[in-house]
XYZ file of C-alpha atoms in Angstrom:
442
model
C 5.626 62.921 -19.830
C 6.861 59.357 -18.970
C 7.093 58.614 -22.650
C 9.858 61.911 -22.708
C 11.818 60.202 -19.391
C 12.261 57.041 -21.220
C 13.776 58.964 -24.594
C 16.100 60.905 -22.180
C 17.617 57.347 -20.294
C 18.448 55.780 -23.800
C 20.120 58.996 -24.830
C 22.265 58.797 -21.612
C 22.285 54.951 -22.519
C 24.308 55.863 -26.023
C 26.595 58.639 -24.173
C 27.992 55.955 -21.769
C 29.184 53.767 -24.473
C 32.544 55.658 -24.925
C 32.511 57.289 -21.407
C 33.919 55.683 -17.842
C 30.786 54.664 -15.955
C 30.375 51.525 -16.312
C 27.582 49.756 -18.677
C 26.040 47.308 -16.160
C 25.194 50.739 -13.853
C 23.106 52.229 -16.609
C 20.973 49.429 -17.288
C 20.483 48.153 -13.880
C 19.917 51.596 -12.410
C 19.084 54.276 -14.382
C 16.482 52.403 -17.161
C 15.187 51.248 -13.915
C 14.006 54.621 -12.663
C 12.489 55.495 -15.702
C 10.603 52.354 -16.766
C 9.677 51.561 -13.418
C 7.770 54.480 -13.266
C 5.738 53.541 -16.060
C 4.720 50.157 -14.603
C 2.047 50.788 -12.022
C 3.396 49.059 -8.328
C 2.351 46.406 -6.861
C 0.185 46.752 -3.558
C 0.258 45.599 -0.204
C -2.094 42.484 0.147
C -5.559 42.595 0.583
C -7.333 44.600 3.413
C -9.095 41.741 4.549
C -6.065 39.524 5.067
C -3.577 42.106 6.232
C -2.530 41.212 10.481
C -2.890 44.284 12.733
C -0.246 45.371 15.141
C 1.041 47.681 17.492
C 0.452 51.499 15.761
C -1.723 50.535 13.288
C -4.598 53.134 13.227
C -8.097 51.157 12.347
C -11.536 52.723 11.794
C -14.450 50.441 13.591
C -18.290 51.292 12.490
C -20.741 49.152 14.908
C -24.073 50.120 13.056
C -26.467 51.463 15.643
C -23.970 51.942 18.374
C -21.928 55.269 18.000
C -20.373 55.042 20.778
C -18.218 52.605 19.390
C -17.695 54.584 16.035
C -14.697 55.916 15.731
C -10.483 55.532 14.875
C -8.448 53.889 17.093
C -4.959 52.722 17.409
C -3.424 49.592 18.274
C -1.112 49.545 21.415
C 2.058 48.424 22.223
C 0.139 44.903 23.556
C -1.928 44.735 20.404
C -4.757 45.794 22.222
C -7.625 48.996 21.359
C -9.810 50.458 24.189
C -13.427 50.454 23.043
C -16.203 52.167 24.984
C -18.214 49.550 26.727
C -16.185 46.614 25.737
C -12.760 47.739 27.686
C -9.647 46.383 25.997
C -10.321 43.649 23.122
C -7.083 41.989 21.400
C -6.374 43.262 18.013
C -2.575 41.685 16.944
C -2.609 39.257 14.891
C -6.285 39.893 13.674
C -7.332 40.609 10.298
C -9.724 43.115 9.466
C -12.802 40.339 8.826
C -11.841 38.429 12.546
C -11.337 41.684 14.608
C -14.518 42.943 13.399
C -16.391 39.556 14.509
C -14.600 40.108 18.007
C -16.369 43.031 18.341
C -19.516 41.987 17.194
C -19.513 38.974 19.506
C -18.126 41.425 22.930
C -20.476 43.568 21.692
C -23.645 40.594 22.150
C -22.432 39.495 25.073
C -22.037 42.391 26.958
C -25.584 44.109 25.314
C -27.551 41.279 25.935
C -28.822 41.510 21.959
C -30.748 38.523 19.592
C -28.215 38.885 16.991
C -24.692 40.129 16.095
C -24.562 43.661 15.603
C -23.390 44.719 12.468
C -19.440 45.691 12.993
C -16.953 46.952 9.933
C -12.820 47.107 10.531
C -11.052 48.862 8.125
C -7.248 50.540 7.905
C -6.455 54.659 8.391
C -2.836 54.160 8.915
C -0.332 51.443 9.062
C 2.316 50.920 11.603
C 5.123 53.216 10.293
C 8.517 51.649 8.895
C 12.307 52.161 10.022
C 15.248 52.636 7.654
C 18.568 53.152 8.883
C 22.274 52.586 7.629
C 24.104 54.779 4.394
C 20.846 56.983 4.198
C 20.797 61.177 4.647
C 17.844 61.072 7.073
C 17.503 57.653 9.041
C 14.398 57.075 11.252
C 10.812 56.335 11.527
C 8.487 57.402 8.386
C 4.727 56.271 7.610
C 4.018 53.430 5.668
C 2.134 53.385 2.211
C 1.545 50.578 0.305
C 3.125 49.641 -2.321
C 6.582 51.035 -1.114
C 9.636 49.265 -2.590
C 13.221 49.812 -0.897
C 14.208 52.554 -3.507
C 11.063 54.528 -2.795
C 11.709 54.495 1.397
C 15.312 54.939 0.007
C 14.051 58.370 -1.114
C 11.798 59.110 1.296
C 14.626 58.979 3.909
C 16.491 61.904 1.529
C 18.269 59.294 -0.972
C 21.794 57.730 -0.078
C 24.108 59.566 2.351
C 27.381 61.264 0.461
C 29.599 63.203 2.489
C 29.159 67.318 1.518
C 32.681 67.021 -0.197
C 31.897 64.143 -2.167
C 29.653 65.654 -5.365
C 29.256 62.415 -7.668
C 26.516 60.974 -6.076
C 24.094 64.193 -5.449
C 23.625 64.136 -9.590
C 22.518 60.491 -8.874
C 20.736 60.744 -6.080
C 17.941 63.567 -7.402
C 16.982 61.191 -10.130
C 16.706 58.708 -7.645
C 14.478 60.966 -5.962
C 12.438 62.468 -8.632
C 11.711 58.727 -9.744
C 10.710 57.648 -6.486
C 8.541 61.289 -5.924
C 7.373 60.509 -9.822
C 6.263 57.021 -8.721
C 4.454 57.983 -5.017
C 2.547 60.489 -7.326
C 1.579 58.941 -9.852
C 0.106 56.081 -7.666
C -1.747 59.098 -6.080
C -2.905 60.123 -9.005
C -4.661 56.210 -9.930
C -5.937 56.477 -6.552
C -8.148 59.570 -7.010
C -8.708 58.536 -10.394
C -10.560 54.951 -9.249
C -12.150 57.335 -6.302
C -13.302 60.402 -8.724
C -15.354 57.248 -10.835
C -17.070 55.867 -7.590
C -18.142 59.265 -6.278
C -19.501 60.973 -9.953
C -21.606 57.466 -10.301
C -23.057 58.347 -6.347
C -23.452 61.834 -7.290
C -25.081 60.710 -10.001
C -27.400 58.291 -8.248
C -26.690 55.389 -10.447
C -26.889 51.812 -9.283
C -23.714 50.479 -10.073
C -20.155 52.163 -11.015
C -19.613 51.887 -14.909
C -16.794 50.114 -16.567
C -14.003 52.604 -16.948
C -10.349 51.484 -18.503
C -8.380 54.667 -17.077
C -8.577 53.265 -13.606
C -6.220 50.757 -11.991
C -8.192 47.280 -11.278
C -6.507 47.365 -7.629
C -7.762 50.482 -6.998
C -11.368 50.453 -8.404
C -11.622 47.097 -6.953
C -11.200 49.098 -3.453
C -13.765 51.846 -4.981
C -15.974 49.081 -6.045
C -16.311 47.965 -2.696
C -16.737 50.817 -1.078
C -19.735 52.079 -3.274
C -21.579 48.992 -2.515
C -21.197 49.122 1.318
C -22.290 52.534 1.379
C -25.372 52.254 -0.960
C -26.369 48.750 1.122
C -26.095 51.299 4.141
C -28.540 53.688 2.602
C -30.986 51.191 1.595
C -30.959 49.717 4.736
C -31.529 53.052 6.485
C -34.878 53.652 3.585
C -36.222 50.343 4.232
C -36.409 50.895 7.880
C -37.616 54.260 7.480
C -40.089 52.986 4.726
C -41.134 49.381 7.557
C -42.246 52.130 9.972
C -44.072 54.219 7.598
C -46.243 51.255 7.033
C -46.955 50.608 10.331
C -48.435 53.872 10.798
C -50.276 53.356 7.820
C -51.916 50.128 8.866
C -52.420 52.109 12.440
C -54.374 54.867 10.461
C -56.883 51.877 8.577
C -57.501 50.808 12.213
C -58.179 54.330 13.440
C -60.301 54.743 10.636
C -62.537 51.771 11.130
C -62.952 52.403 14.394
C -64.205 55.997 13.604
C -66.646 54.855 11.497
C -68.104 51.867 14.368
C -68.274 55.465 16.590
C -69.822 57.144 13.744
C -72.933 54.527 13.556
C -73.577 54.510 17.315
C -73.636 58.432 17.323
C -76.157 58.116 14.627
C -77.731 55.577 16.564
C -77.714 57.441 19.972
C -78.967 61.490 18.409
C -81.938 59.436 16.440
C -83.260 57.611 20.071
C -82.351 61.209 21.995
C -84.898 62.812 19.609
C -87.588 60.186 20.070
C -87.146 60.777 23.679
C -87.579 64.278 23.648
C -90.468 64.509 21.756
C -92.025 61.996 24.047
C -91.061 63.958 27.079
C -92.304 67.172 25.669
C -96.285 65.554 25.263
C -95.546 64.349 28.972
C -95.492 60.510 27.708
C -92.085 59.787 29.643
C -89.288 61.677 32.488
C -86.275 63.897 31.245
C -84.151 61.191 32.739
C -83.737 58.805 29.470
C -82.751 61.980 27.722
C -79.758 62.565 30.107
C -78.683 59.209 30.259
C -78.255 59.349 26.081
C -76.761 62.944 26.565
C -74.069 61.609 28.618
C -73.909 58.638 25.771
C -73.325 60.886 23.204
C -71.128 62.834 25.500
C -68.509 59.839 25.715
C -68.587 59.287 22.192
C -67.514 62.879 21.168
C -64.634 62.334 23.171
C -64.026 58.863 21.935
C -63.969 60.560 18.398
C -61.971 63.112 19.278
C -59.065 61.067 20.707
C -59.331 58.833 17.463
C -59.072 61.717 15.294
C -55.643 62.994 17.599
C -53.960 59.493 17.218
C -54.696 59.254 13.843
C -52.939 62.966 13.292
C -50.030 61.996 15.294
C -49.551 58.618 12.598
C -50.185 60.839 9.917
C -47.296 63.187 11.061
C -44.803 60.141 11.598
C -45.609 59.018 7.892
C -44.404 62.391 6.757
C -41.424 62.424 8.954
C -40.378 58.848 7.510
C -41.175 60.298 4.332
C -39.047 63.589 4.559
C -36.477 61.775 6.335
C -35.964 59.219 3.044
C -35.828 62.363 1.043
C -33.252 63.834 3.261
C -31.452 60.566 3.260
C -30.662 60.773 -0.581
C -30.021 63.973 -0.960
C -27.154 64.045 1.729
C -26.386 60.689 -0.160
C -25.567 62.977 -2.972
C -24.313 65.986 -1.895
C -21.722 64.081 0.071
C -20.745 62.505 -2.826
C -20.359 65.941 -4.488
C -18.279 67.755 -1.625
C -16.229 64.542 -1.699
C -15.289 64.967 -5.490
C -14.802 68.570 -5.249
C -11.744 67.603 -2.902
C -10.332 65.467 -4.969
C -10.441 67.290 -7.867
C -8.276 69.790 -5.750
C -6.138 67.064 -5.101
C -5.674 66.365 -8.797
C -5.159 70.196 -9.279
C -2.228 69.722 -6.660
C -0.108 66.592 -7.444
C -0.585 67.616 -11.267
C 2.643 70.212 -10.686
C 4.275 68.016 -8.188
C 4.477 64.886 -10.761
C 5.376 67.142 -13.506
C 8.425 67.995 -11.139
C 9.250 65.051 -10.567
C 9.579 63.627 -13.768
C 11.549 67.115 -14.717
C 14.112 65.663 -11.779
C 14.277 62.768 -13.444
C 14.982 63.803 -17.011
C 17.385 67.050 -15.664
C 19.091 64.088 -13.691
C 19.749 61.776 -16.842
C 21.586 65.146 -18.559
C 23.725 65.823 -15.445
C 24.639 62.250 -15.226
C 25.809 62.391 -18.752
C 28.093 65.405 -18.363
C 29.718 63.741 -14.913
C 30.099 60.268 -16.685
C 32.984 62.033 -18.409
C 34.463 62.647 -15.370
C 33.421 60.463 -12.642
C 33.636 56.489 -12.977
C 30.383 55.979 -10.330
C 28.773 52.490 -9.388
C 27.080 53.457 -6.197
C 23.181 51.833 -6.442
C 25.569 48.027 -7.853
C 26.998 48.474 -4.353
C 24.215 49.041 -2.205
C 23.242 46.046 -0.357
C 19.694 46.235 1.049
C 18.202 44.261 4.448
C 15.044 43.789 6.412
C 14.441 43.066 9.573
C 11.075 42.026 10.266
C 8.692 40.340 12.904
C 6.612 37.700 12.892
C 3.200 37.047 14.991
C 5.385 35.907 17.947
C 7.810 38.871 18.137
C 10.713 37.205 16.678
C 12.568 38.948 13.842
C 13.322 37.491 10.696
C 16.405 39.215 8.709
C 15.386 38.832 4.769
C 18.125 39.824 2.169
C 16.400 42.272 -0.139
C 16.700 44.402 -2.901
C 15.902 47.679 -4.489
C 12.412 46.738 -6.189
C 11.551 44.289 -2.694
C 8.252 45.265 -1.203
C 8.087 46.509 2.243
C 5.423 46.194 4.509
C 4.565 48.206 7.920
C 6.847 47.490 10.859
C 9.566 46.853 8.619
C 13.116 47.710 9.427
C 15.265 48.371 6.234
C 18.704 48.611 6.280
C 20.814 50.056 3.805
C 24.592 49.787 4.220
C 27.296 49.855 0.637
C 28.796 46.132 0.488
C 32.617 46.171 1.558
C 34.902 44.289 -1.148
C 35.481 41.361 1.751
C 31.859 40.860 2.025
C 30.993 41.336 -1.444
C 29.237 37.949 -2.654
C 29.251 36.492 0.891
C 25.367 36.523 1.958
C 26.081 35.206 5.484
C 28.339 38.199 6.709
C 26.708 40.752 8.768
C 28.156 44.279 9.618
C 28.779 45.448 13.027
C 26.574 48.407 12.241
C 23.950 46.354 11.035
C 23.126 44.668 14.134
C 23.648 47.756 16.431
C 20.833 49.513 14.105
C 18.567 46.902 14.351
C 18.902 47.040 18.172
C 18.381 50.560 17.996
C 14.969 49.777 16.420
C 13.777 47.118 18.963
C 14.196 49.706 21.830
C 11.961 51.893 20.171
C 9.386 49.035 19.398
């Protein structure tokens, strides 16, 4: 499919030769679309050294304690509300140092030995802003990833006037290489998942080596597998400690059964004696109640070993079906999980198939307007972001289309008046109204 997309921009390549677009806006725009889609994008850095902020939806685990299980987002202070702990700073954490945070609150306040075991990881990032020459301005969730061109797209592609035809051809290749590009990321996202979740299914010990998946996103898989497999082993071993004890509690019951055992022996042989002697007259009843009530108390000693020892036995079982219960749902999990992403596979399968479609129908329309139309509009876009650092201060970065957003970022995207075309330093009126715009809604 891709392959097809690449034929069709060197076709339109040739055609603009003798036509009135101009050279330099094939190879810098429209070979971009389609090659770039065959390179897989670069993502956001790591998880573990990403810094929260304000709207960034987190997932905390605390192992042991679910009542502090659960999502929760970041506030406007960089602070989450956690049950028991009350309000713990979050902005300017990373995922490792928030989850220590909690760990240590956690100690403190419970009084505990040792730090509980506490994992931070991302649901949703703080959204981005793009404003400026695009159809639908405004605030859109972030993925990583995400170049300008792709939030470009995702903001409906470059704003043209209803009257003004030239760039709509343009713009839907713009957008089915963007939609092509968010897709097909999907797609090596399930892929590295799909591996992780047949090898759990599967029960295997380790995920096999597989080239079809993208390293970044196995990498996550990777990690994942192991965390919850360390999780389930944990859980057995526990459940597997406390079996033994019961076992070691049933040896004890058992000795001390058979200690009760010998004295009843003991006790029946001297109650016969006695009663023959008291039958001939040679000695009083008396003796013979005293080792009735004897062998009285030892019945009910035997009896109360024989409950406790019933009561282990049915713990043992309990850990026992309890293990068993623990892989299975280890496994069927993993199966109910890759049912749903094979539906997801079944899904974007069309919608990337579309895209690329947009992309190649796109080159063909471009070809028949070249004849026509002399158009240079992605040459004279001119692309900005605003974005803040730890302190709240924002930083204003020159970008272009392939630069990498990341959340919170405010992109800009204005076309380049000939008086400020080459001059870096000269900043539209519009620019910094937008930007403004933005901060109140921070």
């Amino acid at each position: 499919m891709l392959s097809t997309s690449r034929s069709n921009w060197l076709e339109l390549l040739s055609s603009f030769k003798k036509g009135r677009f101009q050279i330099t806006l094939i190879t810098a725009t429209l070979t971009l679309l389609t090659f770039a889609v065959c390179a897989p994008p670069a993502a956001l850095a790591g998880e573990e050294h990403y810094k929260l902020g304000a709207q960034d939806r987190v997932r905390i685990h605390v192992y042991e304690w679910p009542q502090l299980t659960g999502e929760f987002t970041i506030g406007a202070g960089g602070k989450i509300a956690l049950p028991l702990l009350g309000q713990v700073m979050a902005g300017g954490l990373e995922l490792p140092q928030l989850a220590r945070v909690i760990s240590e609150r956690l100690k403190t306040k419970a009084k505990t030995l040792d730090l509980p075991d506490t994992s931070v990881s991302i649901v949703e990032y703080r959204p981005f802003y793009i404003l400026g020459g695009v159809q639908q301005p405004g605030e859109y969730p972030f993925r990583p990833g995400m170049m300008a061109l792709t939030a470009l797209s995702i903001a409906g592609g470059i704003y043209r006037s209803p009257t003004e035809t030239g760039w709509s051809i343009l713009r839907d290749a713009i957008v089915g290489y963007a939609d092509a590009q968010v897709f097909e990321l999907k797609r090596e996202e399930l892929t590295a998942r799909e591996i992780r979740l047949r090898a759990e299914a599967e029960g295997l010990d380790a995920i096999p080596a597989s080239s079809s998946a993208t390293p970044l996103f196995l990498e996550q898989e990777l990690a994942l597998f192991a965390t919850r497999r360390a999780k389930r082993d944990d859980e057995i071993e526990a459940l597997r400690g406390r079996s033994s004890l019961y076992s070691e509690e049933l040896n004890t019951l058992q000795g001390q059964r058979d200690a009760i055992a010998k004295d009843r022996a003991l006790v029946e042989g001297e109650l016969k004696r006695i009663r023959a002697l008291a039958e001939r007259g040679l000695t009083t009843t008396a003796q013979s109640i005293v080792l009735e009530r004897s062998l009285a108390q030892i019945e009910r000693e035997t009896l109360e070993i024989d409950t406790q020892a019933l009561r282990a036995q049915q713990q043992i079982s309990i850990a026992e079906q309890t293990i068993g219960t623990l892989r299975n749902d280890y496994k069927t999990d993993a199966v109910a999980e890759l049912a749903t992403v094979q539906a997801e596979f079944r899904e974007i399968a069309p919608r990337l198939q579309a895209a690329s479609r947009m992309v190649s129908d796109g080159s063909s329309m471009v070809a028949t307007q070249a004849s026509r139309e002399d158009l240079d509009p992605l040459d004279s876009l001119q692309f900005e972001i605003t974005r803040y650092d730890l302190e709240g201060l924002p930083q204003r970065i020159k970008a272009s289309r392939t630069t990498r957003l990341q959340p919170g970022d405010i992109l800009e995207v204005r076309n380049a008046p000939s008086r400020q075309a080459g001059n870096p330093n000269v900043e539209s009126h519009s620019a910094i109204t937008s930007t403004r715009k933005v901060q109140r809604l921070r």
